[in-house]
């Protein structure tokens, strides 16, 4: 019986996600054993600097991909929003399971919703994408970086360092938190998610046919289709998860796609949005990217080293 080695970051959420995938695969086939190997990434090591200043694409995946390429592990479970648009040669995303809730959520110390926060209130987030959109809606607020895992961020909120923090709904749901833990699920009209937010990416070596066949059994076609539109948007803009780019695509019951993309200046003074519908996810993502580029997105993105 083959033992499949699964690479995972050591955070509680990463381990929960990896274990969930293992359970899904075990339900599909009992012909394999699984062993998780912990890997520390650059994004995990550097916690005293905002993500956008740590530098480079793939802050949470490069070391894991190196382990894939040298055969130390067989597959890895990433949060799709952390995966750069370009993958190293020899690796591929073999499966994208069904997407979890893609919303951003607000957790406030007093229970105040976003529009109820007092002027000058301090919101914690290290995401330029989130900061730009929140400041665009409420320029009277103060956004400050907050790093660390979910529990660490919550502790800083409760200690009074912030009036509110922003987290991904998918993360808190996978951690088993009740819906009541979130003060407010921010509407997509206020905060467009990161490309691929809420989805998992299972990455493996392209030549491992046996494993790819297994992983495809838990692939969700609808999620894969919508996420592909978002990743084409990201790729055309040459960005990563650490620049102010956002995109979200939905599919209706007839298979029609609705896409919203965004590029913003970090201070929120400039927000370029593109919304359109279509049937081809790759064409939709590309057209939306061309639209924001034609309106000045390139100038905004040129300020970042990605």
PDB file of N, CA and C in Angstrom, residues 233 236-237 259-263 272-276 283-298:
ATOM      1  N   UNK A 233      -7.546  36.468 -14.630  1.00  0.00           N
ATOM      2  CA  UNK A 233      -7.531  37.907 -14.320  1.00  0.00           C
ATOM      3  C   UNK A 233      -6.239  38.263 -13.593  1.00  0.00           C
ATOM      4  N   UNK A 236      -3.094  37.834 -15.945  1.00  0.00           N
ATOM      5  CA  UNK A 236      -2.954  38.901 -16.947  1.00  0.00           C
ATOM      6  C   UNK A 236      -2.436  40.188 -16.320  1.00  0.00           C
ATOM      7  N   UNK A 237      -2.784  40.420 -15.068  1.00  0.00           N
ATOM      8  CA  UNK A 237      -2.331  41.628 -14.382  1.00  0.00           C
ATOM      9  C   UNK A 237      -0.948  41.448 -13.765  1.00  0.00           C
ATOM     10  N   UNK A 259     -18.810  37.904 -13.401  1.00  0.00           N
ATOM     11  CA  UNK A 259     -17.446  38.179 -12.927  1.00  0.00           C
ATOM     12  C   UNK A 259     -17.325  39.615 -12.451  1.00  0.00           C
ATOM     13  N   UNK A 260     -16.645  39.796 -11.314  1.00  0.00           N
ATOM     14  CA  UNK A 260     -16.314  41.128 -10.802  1.00  0.00           C
ATOM     15  C   UNK A 260     -14.831  41.162 -10.498  1.00  0.00           C
ATOM     16  N   UNK A 261     -14.130  42.115 -11.071  1.00  0.00           N
ATOM     17  CA  UNK A 261     -12.707  42.271 -10.824  1.00  0.00           C
ATOM     18  C   UNK A 261     -12.388  43.675 -10.368  1.00  0.00           C
ATOM     19  N   UNK A 262     -11.271  43.828  -9.656  1.00  0.00           N
ATOM     20  CA  UNK A 262     -10.943  45.130  -9.087  1.00  0.00           C
ATOM     21  C   UNK A 262      -9.437  45.280  -8.924  1.00  0.00           C
ATOM     22  N   UNK A 263      -8.965  46.494  -9.204  1.00  0.00           N
ATOM     23  CA  UNK A 263      -7.596  46.910  -8.871  1.00  0.00           C
ATOM     24  C   UNK A 263      -7.715  48.253  -8.172  1.00  0.00           C
ATOM     25  N   UNK A 272     -10.592  50.705  -9.466  1.00  0.00           N
ATOM     26  CA  UNK A 272     -11.016  50.375 -10.826  1.00  0.00           C
ATOM     27  C   UNK A 272     -11.742  49.046 -10.795  1.00  0.00           C
ATOM     28  N   UNK A 273     -13.018  49.051 -11.164  1.00  0.00           N
ATOM     29  CA  UNK A 273     -13.826  47.838 -11.144  1.00  0.00           C
ATOM     30  C   UNK A 273     -14.218  47.430 -12.560  1.00  0.00           C
ATOM     31  N   UNK A 274     -14.388  46.141 -12.737  1.00  0.00           N
ATOM     32  CA  UNK A 274     -14.887  45.622 -14.010  1.00  0.00           C
ATOM     33  C   UNK A 274     -15.848  44.485 -13.705  1.00  0.00           C
ATOM     34  N   UNK A 275     -17.069  44.602 -14.212  1.00  0.00           N
ATOM     35  CA  UNK A 275     -18.078  43.568 -14.016  1.00  0.00           C
ATOM     36  C   UNK A 275     -18.650  43.176 -15.370  1.00  0.00           C
ATOM     37  N   UNK A 276     -18.708  41.882 -15.616  1.00  0.00           N
ATOM     38  CA  UNK A 276     -19.246  41.395 -16.883  1.00  0.00           C
ATOM     39  C   UNK A 276     -19.711  39.959 -16.751  1.00  0.00           C
ATOM     40  N   UNK A 283     -11.894  33.551 -21.164  1.00  0.00           N
ATOM     41  CA  UNK A 283     -12.121  34.784 -21.916  1.00  0.00           C
ATOM     42  C   UNK A 283     -12.657  35.878 -21.011  1.00  0.00           C
ATOM     43  N   UNK A 284     -13.506  35.506 -20.066  1.00  0.00           N
ATOM     44  CA  UNK A 284     -14.104  36.483 -19.157  1.00  0.00           C
ATOM     45  C   UNK A 284     -13.038  37.128 -18.275  1.00  0.00           C
ATOM     46  N   UNK A 285     -12.165  36.307 -17.693  1.00  0.00           N
ATOM     47  CA  UNK A 285     -11.103  36.849 -16.858  1.00  0.00           C
ATOM     48  C   UNK A 285     -10.157  37.730 -17.636  1.00  0.00           C
ATOM     49  N   UNK A 286      -9.838  37.311 -18.871  1.00  0.00           N
ATOM     50  CA  UNK A 286      -8.919  38.097 -19.700  1.00  0.00           C
ATOM     51  C   UNK A 286      -9.536  39.441 -20.068  1.00  0.00           C
ATOM     52  N   UNK A 287     -10.803  39.445 -20.481  1.00  0.00           N
ATOM     53  CA  UNK A 287     -11.471  40.681 -20.884  1.00  0.00           C
ATOM     54  C   UNK A 287     -11.583  41.661 -19.727  1.00  0.00           C
ATOM     55  N   UNK A 288     -11.874  41.148 -18.540  1.00  0.00           N
ATOM     56  CA  UNK A 288     -11.972  42.026 -17.369  1.00  0.00           C
ATOM     57  C   UNK A 288     -10.621  42.648 -17.041  1.00  0.00           C
ATOM     58  N   UNK A 289      -9.553  41.863 -17.181  1.00  0.00           N
ATOM     59  CA  UNK A 289      -8.213  42.390 -16.932  1.00  0.00           C
ATOM     60  C   UNK A 289      -7.857  43.466 -17.949  1.00  0.00           C
ATOM     61  N   UNK A 290      -8.171  43.231 -19.216  1.00  0.00           N
ATOM     62  CA  UNK A 290      -7.891  44.227 -20.251  1.00  0.00           C
ATOM     63  C   UNK A 290      -8.667  45.507 -19.989  1.00  0.00           C
ATOM     64  N   UNK A 291      -9.866  45.359 -19.456  1.00  0.00           N
ATOM     65  CA  UNK A 291     -10.708  46.515 -19.168  1.00  0.00           C
ATOM     66  C   UNK A 291     -10.065  47.411 -18.110  1.00  0.00           C
ATOM     67  N   UNK A 292      -9.617  46.818 -16.981  1.00  0.00           N
ATOM     68  CA  UNK A 292      -9.023  47.652 -15.929  1.00  0.00           C
ATOM     69  C   UNK A 292      -7.642  48.176 -16.353  1.00  0.00           C
ATOM     70  N   UNK A 293      -6.927  47.409 -17.176  1.00  0.00           N
ATOM     71  CA  UNK A 293      -5.634  47.895 -17.678  1.00  0.00           C
ATOM     72  C   UNK A 293      -5.829  49.120 -18.562  1.00  0.00           C
ATOM     73  N   UNK A 294      -6.879  49.089 -19.352  1.00  0.00           N
ATOM     74  CA  UNK A 294      -7.160  50.216 -20.248  1.00  0.00           C
ATOM     75  C   UNK A 294      -7.517  51.473 -19.473  1.00  0.00           C
ATOM     76  N   UNK A 295      -7.912  51.309 -18.215  1.00  0.00           N
ATOM     77  CA  UNK A 295      -8.313  52.448 -17.393  1.00  0.00           C
ATOM     78  C   UNK A 295      -7.279  52.811 -16.337  1.00  0.00           C
ATOM     79  N   UNK A 296      -6.071  52.260 -16.464  1.00  0.00           N
ATOM     80  CA  UNK A 296      -4.980  52.713 -15.599  1.00  0.00           C
ATOM     81  C   UNK A 296      -4.495  51.755 -14.545  1.00  0.00           C
ATOM     82  N   UNK A 297      -4.925  50.493 -14.573  1.00  0.00           N
ATOM     83  CA  UNK A 297      -4.501  49.545 -13.548  1.00  0.00           C
ATOM     84  C   UNK A 297      -2.999  49.296 -13.575  1.00  0.00           C
ATOM     85  N   UNK A 298      -2.413  49.342 -14.775  1.00  0.00           N
ATOM     86  CA  UNK A 298      -0.981  49.084 -14.891  1.00  0.00           C
ATOM     87  C   UNK A 298      -0.152  50.072 -14.082  1.00  0.00           C
TER      88      UNK A 298
END
